Amino acid sequence: MSVYQTKVFARFARKDKLAAKALLQAAADVAAGNFDADLGGGVFKQRVARAGSGKSGGFRTILFFRGGRDLFFVHGFAKNERANISAKELAALKRLAIELLGYSAAQIATATKAGELIELVNDDDDEEDQK
């Protein structure tokens, strides 16, 4: 399973200093069936801890996943900034999930090359390579 983030989500993650390791752990949890909320249609809400803090005061991420497929982080917000997503936002996310979860390997490669999708890799691996 490969884990991707949209360009918009990547901007959010960078701004709020969400480490790739934390996101990859959240992805692994969802893939293992340990998620905070299944919103239907392959849309999940998963908490991610803020650096130096726990999950309860951290971030909420919205991701798309269907067993045996790739996983896509598409939306994130701090718990202290908003409580949840609206019904209208959820409907739009479900439509987007249908599209992204239906992407072929070639479509994912094209979107990655265009910078619309960014594959997540573990930050720790990069640090080890540099030593």
mmCIF file of C-alpha atoms in Angstrom, residues 1-129:
data_model
loop_
_atom_site.group_PDB
_atom_site.id
_atom_site.type_symbol
_atom_site.label_atom_id
_atom_site.label_comp_id
_atom_site.label_asym_id
_atom_site.label_seq_id
_atom_site.Cartn_x
_atom_site.Cartn_y
_atom_site.Cartn_z
ATOM 1 C CA MET A 1 0.000 0.000 0.000
ATOM 2 C CA SER A 2 1.314 3.426 -0.949
ATOM 3 C CA VAL A 3 0.294 6.520 1.000
ATOM 4 C CA TYR A 4 -0.272 9.830 -0.761
ATOM 5 C CA GLN A 5 -1.258 13.333 0.228
ATOM 6 C CA THR A 6 -2.896 15.897 -1.976
ATOM 7 C CA LYS A 7 -1.035 19.126 -2.662
ATOM 8 C CA VAL A 8 -3.493 21.004 -0.418
ATOM 9 C CA PHE A 9 -3.085 18.509 2.429
ATOM 10 C CA ALA A 10 0.710 18.626 2.073
ATOM 11 C CA ARG A 11 0.584 22.407 2.541
ATOM 12 C CA PHE A 12 -1.511 21.944 5.717
ATOM 13 C CA ALA A 13 0.869 19.250 7.040
ATOM 14 C CA ARG A 14 3.948 21.373 6.345
ATOM 15 C CA LYS A 15 2.422 24.492 7.938
ATOM 16 C CA ASP A 16 1.387 22.605 11.074
ATOM 17 C CA LYS A 17 4.604 20.531 11.195
ATOM 18 C CA LEU A 18 2.896 17.137 10.889
ATOM 19 C CA ALA A 19 5.690 14.601 10.485
ATOM 20 C CA ALA A 20 5.456 11.998 7.751
ATOM 21 C CA LYS A 21 6.092 9.354 10.414
ATOM 22 C CA ALA A 22 2.921 10.369 12.297
ATOM 23 C CA LEU A 23 0.877 10.382 9.099
ATOM 24 C CA LEU A 24 2.236 7.003 8.033
ATOM 25 C CA GLN A 25 1.350 5.603 11.467
ATOM 26 C CA ALA A 26 -2.184 6.971 11.107
ATOM 27 C CA ALA A 27 -2.390 5.364 7.654
ATOM 28 C CA ALA A 28 -1.177 2.026 9.033
ATOM 29 C CA ASP A 29 -3.770 2.232 11.820
ATOM 30 C CA VAL A 30 -6.600 2.814 9.337
ATOM 31 C CA ALA A 31 -5.371 -0.014 7.100
ATOM 32 C CA ALA A 32 -5.359 -2.295 10.162
ATOM 33 C CA GLY A 33 -8.944 -1.307 10.995
ATOM 34 C CA ASN A 34 -8.045 0.999 13.898
ATOM 35 C CA PHE A 35 -9.660 4.284 12.882
ATOM 36 C CA ASP A 36 -11.562 7.017 14.680
ATOM 37 C CA ALA A 37 -14.535 7.203 12.312
ATOM 38 C CA ASP A 38 -15.676 5.496 9.125
ATOM 39 C CA LEU A 39 -17.659 8.210 7.344
ATOM 40 C CA GLY A 40 -18.707 5.848 4.542
ATOM 41 C CA GLY A 41 -17.696 5.525 0.913
ATOM 42 C CA GLY A 42 -14.026 4.942 1.727
ATOM 43 C CA VAL A 43 -13.806 8.204 3.727
ATOM 44 C CA PHE A 44 -12.239 8.007 7.193
ATOM 45 C CA LYS A 45 -11.487 10.483 9.959
ATOM 46 C CA GLN A 46 -8.297 9.765 11.882
ATOM 47 C CA ARG A 47 -6.702 11.709 14.708
ATOM 48 C CA VAL A 48 -3.000 12.532 14.491
ATOM 49 C CA ALA A 49 -1.048 13.696 17.517
ATOM 50 C CA ARG A 50 0.467 17.143 17.632
ATOM 51 C CA ALA A 51 4.260 17.002 18.111
ATOM 52 C CA GLY A 52 4.975 16.696 21.834
ATOM 53 C CA SER A 53 1.307 16.184 22.655
ATOM 54 C CA GLY A 54 -1.390 13.547 22.433
ATOM 55 C CA LYS A 55 -4.033 12.805 19.838
ATOM 56 C CA SER A 56 -6.891 14.408 21.778
ATOM 57 C CA GLY A 57 -5.497 17.921 21.345
ATOM 58 C CA GLY A 58 -3.990 17.294 17.945
ATOM 59 C CA PHE A 59 -5.246 17.193 14.403
ATOM 60 C CA ARG A 60 -8.090 15.540 12.565
ATOM 61 C CA THR A 61 -7.333 14.175 9.136
ATOM 62 C CA ILE A 62 -9.700 13.030 6.445
ATOM 63 C CA LEU A 63 -8.379 10.251 4.283
ATOM 64 C CA PHE A 64 -9.606 7.883 1.602
ATOM 65 C CA PHE A 65 -8.919 4.167 1.764
ATOM 66 C CA ARG A 66 -10.350 0.940 0.497
ATOM 67 C CA GLY A 67 -8.747 -2.354 1.601
ATOM 68 C CA GLY A 68 -5.835 -3.502 -0.526
ATOM 69 C CA ARG A 69 -5.573 -0.135 -2.277
ATOM 70 C CA ASP A 70 -3.620 3.078 -1.879
ATOM 71 C CA LEU A 71 -4.453 5.585 0.859
ATOM 72 C CA PHE A 72 -4.907 9.324 0.280
ATOM 73 C CA PHE A 73 -4.763 12.114 2.899
ATOM 74 C CA VAL A 74 -6.970 14.908 1.568
ATOM 75 C CA HIS A 75 -8.015 17.230 4.398
ATOM 76 C CA GLY A 76 -6.832 18.198 7.851
ATOM 77 C CA PHE A 77 -7.715 20.581 10.635
ATOM 78 C CA ALA A 78 -6.753 21.285 14.222
ATOM 79 C CA LYS A 79 -9.335 20.197 16.771
ATOM 80 C CA ASN A 80 -9.214 23.621 18.410
ATOM 81 C CA GLU A 81 -10.051 25.341 15.094
ATOM 82 C CA ARG A 82 -13.212 23.418 14.234
ATOM 83 C CA ALA A 83 -15.218 20.554 15.633
ATOM 84 C CA ASN A 84 -16.020 18.589 12.501
ATOM 85 C CA ILE A 85 -16.835 18.721 8.793
ATOM 86 C CA SER A 86 -20.293 19.646 7.558
ATOM 87 C CA ALA A 87 -22.716 17.316 5.772
ATOM 88 C CA LYS A 88 -22.120 19.293 2.567
ATOM 89 C CA GLU A 89 -18.338 18.873 2.895
ATOM 90 C CA LEU A 90 -18.772 15.152 3.561
ATOM 91 C CA ALA A 91 -20.867 14.731 0.407
ATOM 92 C CA ALA A 92 -18.147 16.474 -1.634
ATOM 93 C CA LEU A 93 -15.448 14.342 -0.013
ATOM 94 C CA LYS A 94 -17.353 11.164 -0.850
ATOM 95 C CA ARG A 95 -17.526 12.225 -4.513
ATOM 96 C CA LEU A 96 -13.788 12.916 -4.502
ATOM 97 C CA ALA A 97 -13.145 9.549 -2.802
ATOM 98 C CA ILE A 98 -14.910 7.734 -5.632
ATOM 99 C CA GLU A 99 -12.606 9.463 -8.099
ATOM 100 C CA LEU A 100 -9.291 9.041 -6.246
ATOM 101 C CA LEU A 101 -9.953 5.474 -5.115
ATOM 102 C CA GLY A 102 -10.709 4.596 -8.716
ATOM 103 C CA TYR A 103 -7.378 5.885 -10.025
ATOM 104 C CA SER A 104 -5.216 3.390 -11.874
ATOM 105 C CA ALA A 105 -1.469 3.163 -11.224
ATOM 106 C CA ALA A 106 -0.920 5.220 -14.391
ATOM 107 C CA GLN A 107 -3.301 7.950 -13.209
ATOM 108 C CA ILE A 108 -1.579 8.075 -9.817
ATOM 109 C CA ALA A 109 1.812 8.345 -11.553
ATOM 110 C CA THR A 110 0.508 11.188 -13.745
ATOM 111 C CA ALA A 111 -0.943 13.056 -10.738
ATOM 112 C CA THR A 112 2.299 12.542 -8.806
ATOM 113 C CA LYS A 113 4.397 13.815 -11.700
ATOM 114 C CA ALA A 114 2.116 16.878 -11.950
ATOM 115 C CA GLY A 115 2.547 17.552 -8.214
ATOM 116 C CA GLU A 116 -1.127 17.038 -7.374
ATOM 117 C CA LEU A 117 -0.330 13.928 -5.318
ATOM 118 C CA ILE A 118 2.784 13.520 -3.156
ATOM 119 C CA GLU A 119 3.851 10.122 -1.896
ATOM 120 C CA LEU A 120 4.599 10.037 1.819
ATOM 121 C CA VAL A 121 7.873 8.507 2.901
ATOM 122 C CA ASN A 122 9.173 8.122 6.434
ATOM 123 C CA ASP A 123 11.269 11.113 7.586
ATOM 124 C CA ASP A 124 13.427 8.753 9.677
ATOM 125 C CA ASP A 125 14.561 6.882 6.577
ATOM 126 C CA ASP A 126 15.858 10.108 5.063
ATOM 127 C CA GLU A 127 17.766 10.967 8.245
ATOM 128 C CA GLU A 128 19.361 7.491 8.345
ATOM 129 C CA ASP A 129 20.459 7.802 4.701
#
